[in-house]
Amino acid sequence: MTTTKKTALVTGANKGIGFETARQLAQQGFTVWLGARDRARGEAAAQKLAGEGDVRFVSLDLTDPDSVQAAAAHVSDTTGALDVLVNNAAVALGKEEGPASTISTDTIRRTLDVNFYGTLRVTQAFLPLVQKAPAGRIVNVSSTMGSVSTLVSPGNPLGQYGTSYAYSTSKTIVNALTGQLAVELSDTPIKVNSVCPGYNDTDMNGSTGAGQHPSEGAKVVVRAATIPADGPTGTFFDVSGPVGW
Ligand SMILES: NC(=O)c1ccc[n+]([C@@H]2O[C@H](COP(=O)([O-])OP(=O)(O)OC[C@H]3O[C@@H](n4cnc5c(N)ncnc54)[C@H](OP(=O)(O)O)[C@@H]3O)[C@@H](O)[C@H]2O)c1
């Protein structure tokens, strides 16, 4: 079955920036698949957004190949093509383990399992559906923490955040995926971009009150998800413009 409405999938959308991205896409008239690894949390989040538009829970754990395949089959059977894929779900592990010289390789592996391998797994599973849409958009929610050029710039402006090497490296690799996939798909209408949503108060950083509301971060994500036909592909940007790789 197919639908004439535009369809979007947001991973890790039961809370935080993903939830607000799902809300804003629903408000724009998309049929939104709200991906969540926990059924109760996902169904509750979809229920909260019921008044905003057509929001449907789909069970999706990035680390579980069967879950990802089942989600892709469900979306394919129900709404057919996928106009927008937002790779939002991620974890931030090992902040207390310090920098590259001390962090455990196990923490790096567990981080990459979700942030990189999970993102790649979802992208590969859903790409056939994105290719069925007239002008697909893939958004990788990244972070300036993954920007090597920012990291090595004088004074290391990222040093103040103290985020783990595992997290920042996972986002560097996600950015590499953005570039590679954009080139691979460059002769198609599909656009692939990385965005940094800025510093938002979410569970990921303990909602310290030092950041903006995640609805602000979601606006950058939605901008990339709805980029026009003459917009860029293979780029990395935040609310202020291009971010260095
Ligand atoms: N917050 C910031 O300031 C900030 C800054 C830059 C970039 N980002 C990026 O923005 C995105 C959203 O982060 P956030 O701040 O909104 O974090 P968050 O509130 O912690 O939300 C993360 C989401 O990812 C989900 N998730 C984690 N592991 C998963 C898995 N294996 N399978 C499926 N879903 C999984 C979580 O589900 P559960 O609820 O089940 O754990 C949750 O829904 C991330 O990519 C993050 O790196 C955030």
mmCIF file of C-alpha atoms and ligand atoms in Angstrom:
data_model
loop_
_atom_site.group_PDB
_atom_site.id
_atom_site.type_symbol
_atom_site.label_atom_id
_atom_site.label_comp_id
_atom_site.label_asym_id
_atom_site.label_seq_id
_atom_site.Cartn_x
_atom_site.Cartn_y
_atom_site.Cartn_z
ATOM 1 C CA MET A 1 0.000 0.000 0.000
ATOM 2 C CA THR A 2 1.235 3.540 -0.666
ATOM 3 C CA THR A 3 0.152 6.970 0.448
ATOM 4 C CA THR A 4 0.251 10.294 -1.360
ATOM 5 C CA LYS A 5 1.253 12.075 1.842
ATOM 6 C CA LYS A 6 4.952 12.555 2.420
ATOM 7 C CA THR A 7 6.341 10.084 4.914
ATOM 8 C CA ALA A 8 9.190 10.440 7.398
ATOM 9 C CA LEU A 9 10.927 8.116 9.837
ATOM 10 C CA VAL A 10 12.702 9.528 12.876
ATOM 11 C CA THR A 11 14.814 7.099 14.897
ATOM 12 C CA GLY A 12 15.041 7.504 18.673
ATOM 13 C CA ALA A 13 11.984 9.717 18.582
ATOM 14 C CA ASN A 14 10.406 8.849 21.932
ATOM 15 C CA LYS A 15 12.128 11.836 23.569
ATOM 16 C CA GLY A 16 14.518 14.720 23.127
ATOM 17 C CA ILE A 17 15.394 16.147 19.726
ATOM 18 C CA GLY A 18 13.918 13.157 17.903
ATOM 19 C CA PHE A 19 10.549 13.647 19.573
ATOM 20 C CA GLU A 20 10.496 17.339 18.679
ATOM 21 C CA THR A 21 11.568 16.541 15.114
ATOM 22 C CA ALA A 22 8.674 14.087 14.825
ATOM 23 C CA ARG A 23 6.330 16.757 16.167
ATOM 24 C CA GLN A 24 7.492 19.403 13.683
ATOM 25 C CA LEU A 25 7.357 17.064 10.690
ATOM 26 C CA ALA A 26 3.842 15.994 11.687
ATOM 27 C CA GLN A 27 2.840 19.660 11.950
ATOM 28 C CA GLN A 28 4.106 20.088 8.374
ATOM 29 C CA GLY A 29 1.759 17.326 7.210
ATOM 30 C CA PHE A 30 4.139 14.383 7.022
ATOM 31 C CA THR A 31 3.018 10.936 8.050
ATOM 32 C CA VAL A 32 5.650 10.360 10.715
ATOM 33 C CA TRP A 33 6.990 7.003 11.796
ATOM 34 C CA LEU A 34 8.160 7.521 15.351
ATOM 35 C CA GLY A 35 10.944 4.990 15.878
ATOM 36 C CA ALA A 36 11.700 3.816 19.404
ATOM 37 C CA ARG A 37 13.412 0.750 20.833
ATOM 38 C CA ASP A 38 11.014 0.466 23.769
ATOM 39 C CA ARG A 39 7.394 -0.188 22.822
ATOM 40 C CA ALA A 40 5.833 1.449 25.901
ATOM 41 C CA ARG A 41 7.933 4.614 25.581
ATOM 42 C CA GLY A 42 7.388 4.756 21.824
ATOM 43 C CA GLU A 43 3.631 4.253 21.972
ATOM 44 C CA ALA A 44 3.324 6.841 24.738
ATOM 45 C CA ALA A 45 5.302 9.368 22.672
ATOM 46 C CA ALA A 46 3.219 8.728 19.547
ATOM 47 C CA GLN A 47 0.090 9.150 21.645
ATOM 48 C CA LYS A 48 1.371 12.513 22.932
ATOM 49 C CA LEU A 49 1.769 13.695 19.340
ATOM 50 C CA ALA A 50 -1.584 12.381 18.138
ATOM 51 C CA GLY A 51 -3.053 15.874 18.090
ATOM 52 C CA GLU A 52 -0.229 17.203 15.899
ATOM 53 C CA GLY A 53 -0.909 14.991 12.891
ATOM 54 C CA ASP A 54 -0.404 11.441 11.641
ATOM 55 C CA VAL A 55 2.233 9.968 13.986
ATOM 56 C CA ARG A 56 2.712 6.203 14.130
ATOM 57 C CA PHE A 57 4.968 4.215 16.434
ATOM 58 C CA VAL A 58 7.358 1.739 14.875
ATOM 59 C CA SER A 59 9.506 -0.571 16.973
ATOM 60 C CA LEU A 60 13.133 0.045 16.027
ATOM 61 C CA ASP A 61 16.300 -0.858 17.920
ATOM 62 C CA LEU A 62 19.342 0.204 15.926
ATOM 63 C CA THR A 63 21.510 -2.552 17.404
ATOM 64 C CA ASP A 64 19.118 -5.372 16.467
ATOM 65 C CA PRO A 65 19.232 -6.350 12.768
ATOM 66 C CA ASP A 66 15.906 -8.220 13.039
ATOM 67 C CA SER A 67 14.217 -5.176 14.560
ATOM 68 C CA VAL A 68 15.554 -2.916 11.810
ATOM 69 C CA GLN A 69 14.476 -5.314 9.042
ATOM 70 C CA ALA A 70 11.024 -5.744 10.590
ATOM 71 C CA ALA A 71 10.596 -1.965 10.839
ATOM 72 C CA ALA A 72 11.572 -1.495 7.194
ATOM 73 C CA ALA A 73 9.134 -4.229 6.130
ATOM 74 C CA HIS A 74 6.357 -2.674 8.218
ATOM 75 C CA VAL A 75 6.894 0.806 6.778
ATOM 76 C CA SER A 76 7.144 -0.635 3.266
ATOM 77 C CA ASP A 77 3.897 -2.583 3.651
ATOM 78 C CA THR A 78 2.013 0.312 5.236
ATOM 79 C CA THR A 79 3.116 3.528 3.555
ATOM 80 C CA GLY A 80 5.404 2.403 0.738
ATOM 81 C CA ALA A 81 8.014 5.031 -0.097
ATOM 82 C CA LEU A 82 9.900 7.000 2.539
ATOM 83 C CA ASP A 83 10.508 10.660 1.723
ATOM 84 C CA VAL A 84 12.607 11.465 4.788
ATOM 85 C CA LEU A 85 14.905 9.349 6.942
ATOM 86 C CA VAL A 86 16.186 11.079 10.074
ATOM 87 C CA ASN A 87 18.987 9.130 11.730
ATOM 88 C CA ASN A 88 18.640 10.693 15.162
ATOM 89 C CA ALA A 89 19.045 7.906 17.748
ATOM 90 C CA ALA A 90 22.361 7.865 19.567
ATOM 91 C CA VAL A 91 24.053 7.282 22.896
ATOM 92 C CA ALA A 92 26.768 9.237 24.677
ATOM 93 C CA LEU A 93 28.799 6.836 26.810
ATOM 94 C CA GLY A 94 32.009 7.081 28.789
ATOM 95 C CA LYS A 95 32.278 10.780 29.557
ATOM 96 C CA GLU A 96 33.833 9.820 32.909
ATOM 97 C CA GLU A 97 36.463 7.693 31.179
ATOM 98 C CA GLY A 98 38.266 10.682 29.790
ATOM 99 C CA PRO A 99 39.986 11.331 26.463
ATOM 100 C CA ALA A 100 41.392 9.099 23.751
ATOM 101 C CA SER A 101 44.423 8.098 25.800
ATOM 102 C CA THR A 102 42.350 6.584 28.619
ATOM 103 C CA ILE A 103 38.879 5.631 27.369
ATOM 104 C CA SER A 104 38.191 1.894 27.134
ATOM 105 C CA THR A 105 37.879 0.283 23.759
ATOM 106 C CA ASP A 106 34.743 -1.456 25.047
ATOM 107 C CA THR A 107 33.051 1.930 25.540
ATOM 108 C CA ILE A 108 34.059 2.928 22.031
ATOM 109 C CA ARG A 109 32.674 -0.335 20.650
ATOM 110 C CA ARG A 110 29.342 0.029 22.483
ATOM 111 C CA THR A 111 29.024 3.617 21.278
ATOM 112 C CA LEU A 112 29.772 2.739 17.668
ATOM 113 C CA ASP A 113 27.299 -0.156 17.850
ATOM 114 C CA VAL A 114 24.495 2.388 18.129
ATOM 115 C CA ASN A 115 25.814 5.624 16.674
ATOM 116 C CA PHE A 116 27.617 4.265 13.636
ATOM 117 C CA TYR A 117 26.757 0.618 12.903
ATOM 118 C CA GLY A 118 23.157 1.217 13.955
ATOM 119 C CA THR A 119 22.867 4.303 11.784
ATOM 120 C CA LEU A 120 24.411 2.481 8.828
ATOM 121 C CA ARG A 121 22.148 -0.545 9.385
ATOM 122 C CA VAL A 122 19.023 1.634 9.384
ATOM 123 C CA THR A 123 20.230 3.561 6.342
ATOM 124 C CA GLN A 124 20.883 0.394 4.346
ATOM 125 C CA ALA A 125 17.523 -1.102 5.347
ATOM 126 C CA PHE A 126 15.483 1.995 4.490
ATOM 127 C CA LEU A 127 17.389 3.262 1.449
ATOM 128 C CA PRO A 128 15.271 1.203 -0.985
ATOM 129 C CA LEU A 129 12.183 2.978 0.403
ATOM 130 C CA VAL A 130 13.884 6.391 0.187
ATOM 131 C CA GLN A 131 14.763 5.598 -3.432
ATOM 132 C CA LYS A 132 11.070 4.994 -4.148
ATOM 133 C CA ALA A 133 10.225 8.565 -3.069
ATOM 134 C CA PRO A 134 10.419 11.299 -5.719
ATOM 135 C CA ALA A 135 13.053 13.296 -3.811
ATOM 136 C CA GLY A 136 14.313 11.524 -0.718
ATOM 137 C CA ARG A 137 16.152 13.235 2.114
ATOM 138 C CA ILE A 138 18.484 11.556 4.591
ATOM 139 C CA VAL A 139 19.512 13.509 7.664
ATOM 140 C CA ASN A 140 22.266 12.284 9.937
ATOM 141 C CA VAL A 141 21.972 14.030 13.286
ATOM 142 C CA SER A 142 25.608 14.609 14.096
ATOM 143 C CA SER A 143 27.453 16.977 16.409
ATOM 144 C CA THR A 144 30.146 19.601 16.242
ATOM 145 C CA MET A 145 31.870 17.241 18.716
ATOM 146 C CA GLY A 146 32.594 15.102 15.642
ATOM 147 C CA SER A 147 34.178 17.962 13.728
ATOM 148 C CA VAL A 148 37.911 17.211 13.595
ATOM 149 C CA SER A 149 38.679 20.660 12.188
ATOM 150 C CA THR A 150 36.926 22.326 15.153
ATOM 151 C CA LEU A 151 38.646 19.990 17.598
ATOM 152 C CA VAL A 152 42.143 20.899 16.406
ATOM 153 C CA SER A 153 41.501 24.608 15.984
ATOM 154 C CA PRO A 154 43.403 26.913 18.388
ATOM 155 C CA GLY A 155 42.276 26.495 21.985
ATOM 156 C CA ASN A 156 40.066 23.483 21.148
ATOM 157 C CA PRO A 157 36.695 25.208 21.517
ATOM 158 C CA LEU A 158 35.088 21.811 22.147
ATOM 159 C CA GLY A 159 37.260 21.107 25.180
ATOM 160 C CA GLN A 160 34.828 22.823 27.552
ATOM 161 C CA TYR A 161 32.148 20.171 26.957
ATOM 162 C CA GLY A 162 34.286 17.222 28.045
ATOM 163 C CA THR A 163 32.306 14.789 25.916
ATOM 164 C CA SER A 164 33.910 11.392 25.518
ATOM 165 C CA TYR A 165 36.246 10.390 22.726
ATOM 166 C CA ALA A 166 33.838 7.562 21.916
ATOM 167 C CA TYR A 167 30.948 9.932 21.238
ATOM 168 C CA SER A 168 32.892 12.469 19.212
ATOM 169 C CA THR A 169 34.563 9.761 17.142
ATOM 170 C CA SER A 170 31.205 8.149 16.428
ATOM 171 C CA LYS A 171 29.966 11.451 15.010
ATOM 172 C CA THR A 172 33.124 11.876 12.917
ATOM 173 C CA ILE A 173 32.401 8.495 11.321
ATOM 174 C CA VAL A 174 28.731 9.385 10.824
ATOM 175 C CA ASN A 175 29.908 12.506 8.989
ATOM 176 C CA ALA A 176 32.107 10.339 6.777
ATOM 177 C CA LEU A 177 29.024 8.246 6.001
ATOM 178 C CA THR A 178 27.151 11.407 5.035
ATOM 179 C CA GLY A 179 29.883 12.361 2.576
ATOM 180 C CA GLN A 180 30.276 8.893 1.088
ATOM 181 C CA LEU A 181 26.547 8.326 0.667
ATOM 182 C CA ALA A 182 25.975 11.772 -0.820
ATOM 183 C CA VAL A 183 28.598 11.060 -3.471
ATOM 184 C CA GLU A 184 27.204 7.569 -4.128
ATOM 185 C CA LEU A 185 23.721 9.027 -4.624
ATOM 186 C CA SER A 186 24.795 12.210 -6.379
ATOM 187 C CA ASP A 187 23.121 11.293 -9.665
ATOM 188 C CA THR A 188 19.784 10.800 -7.892
ATOM 189 C CA PRO A 189 17.397 13.381 -6.374
ATOM 190 C CA ILE A 190 18.316 12.135 -2.886
ATOM 191 C CA LYS A 191 20.129 14.553 -0.590
ATOM 192 C CA VAL A 192 22.192 13.400 2.369
ATOM 193 C CA ASN A 193 23.353 15.883 4.989
ATOM 194 C CA SER A 194 24.719 15.981 8.530
ATOM 195 C CA VAL A 195 23.429 18.529 10.996
ATOM 196 C CA CYS A 196 24.423 19.634 14.463
ATOM 197 C CA PRO A 197 21.320 20.613 16.445
ATOM 198 C CA GLY A 198 23.314 22.729 18.898
ATOM 199 C CA TYR A 199 23.371 22.323 22.655
ATOM 200 C CA ASN A 200 19.915 21.213 23.846
ATOM 201 C CA ASP A 201 18.677 20.219 27.266
ATOM 202 C CA THR A 202 17.992 16.494 26.914
ATOM 203 C CA ASP A 203 18.586 13.287 28.841
ATOM 204 C CA MET A 204 21.767 12.816 26.840
ATOM 205 C CA ASN A 205 23.497 15.611 28.733
ATOM 206 C CA GLY A 206 21.509 15.458 31.961
ATOM 207 C CA SER A 207 19.211 18.369 31.037
ATOM 208 C CA THR A 208 21.369 20.798 32.970
ATOM 209 C CA GLY A 209 19.456 23.863 31.866
ATOM 210 C CA ALA A 210 22.544 25.196 30.094
ATOM 211 C CA GLY A 211 21.166 24.441 26.656
ATOM 212 C CA GLN A 212 18.180 25.335 24.522
ATOM 213 C CA HIS A 213 14.864 23.505 24.372
ATOM 214 C CA PRO A 214 15.158 20.496 22.013
ATOM 215 C CA SER A 215 12.450 21.998 19.812
ATOM 216 C CA GLU A 216 15.120 24.535 18.757
ATOM 217 C CA GLY A 217 17.591 21.813 17.828
ATOM 218 C CA ALA A 218 14.854 20.002 15.945
ATOM 219 C CA LYS A 219 14.370 23.021 13.677
ATOM 220 C CA VAL A 220 17.824 22.465 12.151
ATOM 221 C CA VAL A 221 17.035 18.794 11.641
ATOM 222 C CA VAL A 222 13.733 19.641 9.962
ATOM 223 C CA ARG A 223 15.468 22.176 7.724
ATOM 224 C CA ALA A 224 17.733 19.404 6.410
ATOM 225 C CA ALA A 225 14.770 17.025 6.114
ATOM 226 C CA THR A 226 12.868 19.474 3.925
ATOM 227 C CA ILE A 227 15.763 20.909 1.945
ATOM 228 C CA PRO A 228 14.588 22.007 -1.518
ATOM 229 C CA ALA A 229 15.661 20.457 -4.817
ATOM 230 C CA ASP A 230 18.297 23.158 -5.327
ATOM 231 C CA GLY A 231 19.635 22.701 -1.794
ATOM 232 C CA PRO A 232 22.966 21.094 -0.909
ATOM 233 C CA THR A 233 23.922 17.468 -0.424
ATOM 234 C CA GLY A 234 26.985 16.087 1.308
ATOM 235 C CA THR A 235 27.223 19.003 3.733
ATOM 236 C CA PHE A 236 27.426 19.483 7.494
ATOM 237 C CA PHE A 237 25.646 22.474 8.972
ATOM 238 C CA ASP A 238 24.142 23.919 12.140
ATOM 239 C CA VAL A 239 21.818 26.834 12.831
ATOM 240 C CA SER A 240 24.537 29.320 11.838
ATOM 241 C CA GLY A 241 25.674 27.656 8.614
ATOM 242 C CA PRO A 242 28.422 25.258 7.529
ATOM 243 C CA VAL A 243 30.377 23.313 10.161
ATOM 244 C CA GLY A 244 33.889 22.101 9.304
ATOM 245 C CA TRP A 245 34.308 18.350 8.875
HETATM 246 N N1 LIG B 1 21.398 17.187 23.185
HETATM 247 C C1 LIG B 1 22.352 17.854 22.570
HETATM 248 O O1 LIG B 1 22.792 18.928 23.031
HETATM 249 C C2 LIG B 1 22.926 17.340 21.278
HETATM 250 C C3 LIG B 1 23.956 18.069 20.672
HETATM 251 C C4 LIG B 1 24.462 17.625 19.456
HETATM 252 C C5 LIG B 1 23.955 16.484 18.873
HETATM 253 N N2 LIG B 1 22.964 15.779 19.501
HETATM 254 C C6 LIG B 1 22.454 14.581 18.823
HETATM 255 O O2 LIG B 1 21.038 14.669 18.738
HETATM 256 C C7 LIG B 1 20.473 13.352 18.680
HETATM 257 C C8 LIG B 1 19.377 13.214 19.708
HETATM 258 O O3 LIG B 1 19.956 13.375 20.994
HETATM 259 P P1 LIG B 1 19.132 13.847 22.269
HETATM 260 O O4 LIG B 1 19.929 14.896 22.912
HETATM 261 O O5 LIG B 1 17.725 14.091 21.902
HETATM 262 O O6 LIG B 1 19.296 12.529 23.183
HETATM 263 P P2 LIG B 1 18.262 11.698 24.074
HETATM 264 O O7 LIG B 1 17.226 12.579 24.643
HETATM 265 O O8 LIG B 1 19.143 10.901 24.966
HETATM 266 O O9 LIG B 1 17.556 10.750 22.989
HETATM 267 C C9 LIG B 1 18.268 9.716 22.367
HETATM 268 C C10 LIG B 1 17.279 8.805 21.686
HETATM 269 O O10 LIG B 1 18.008 7.745 21.062
HETATM 270 C C11 LIG B 1 17.377 6.522 21.435
HETATM 271 N N3 LIG B 1 18.266 5.363 21.338
HETATM 272 C C12 LIG B 1 19.410 5.123 21.994
HETATM 273 N N4 LIG B 1 19.888 3.929 21.661
HETATM 274 C C13 LIG B 1 19.022 3.393 20.759
HETATM 275 C C14 LIG B 1 18.958 2.180 20.047
HETATM 276 N N5 LIG B 1 19.875 1.211 20.186
HETATM 277 N N6 LIG B 1 17.935 1.974 19.194
HETATM 278 C C15 LIG B 1 16.977 2.915 19.045
HETATM 279 N N7 LIG B 1 16.965 4.085 19.708
HETATM 280 C C16 LIG B 1 17.985 4.310 20.559
HETATM 281 C C17 LIG B 1 16.880 6.760 22.856
HETATM 282 O O11 LIG B 1 15.928 5.782 23.247
HETATM 283 P P3 LIG B 1 15.663 5.411 24.793
HETATM 284 O O12 LIG B 1 14.777 6.482 25.363
HETATM 285 O O13 LIG B 1 15.028 4.076 24.714
HETATM 286 O O14 LIG B 1 17.007 5.388 25.478
HETATM 287 C C18 LIG B 1 16.286 8.149 22.664
HETATM 288 O O15 LIG B 1 15.034 8.053 22.063
HETATM 289 C C19 LIG B 1 21.652 12.393 18.890
HETATM 290 O O16 LIG B 1 22.114 11.940 17.642
HETATM 291 C C20 LIG B 1 22.703 13.270 19.541
HETATM 292 O O17 LIG B 1 24.003 12.789 19.352
HETATM 293 C C21 LIG B 1 22.442 16.172 20.691
#
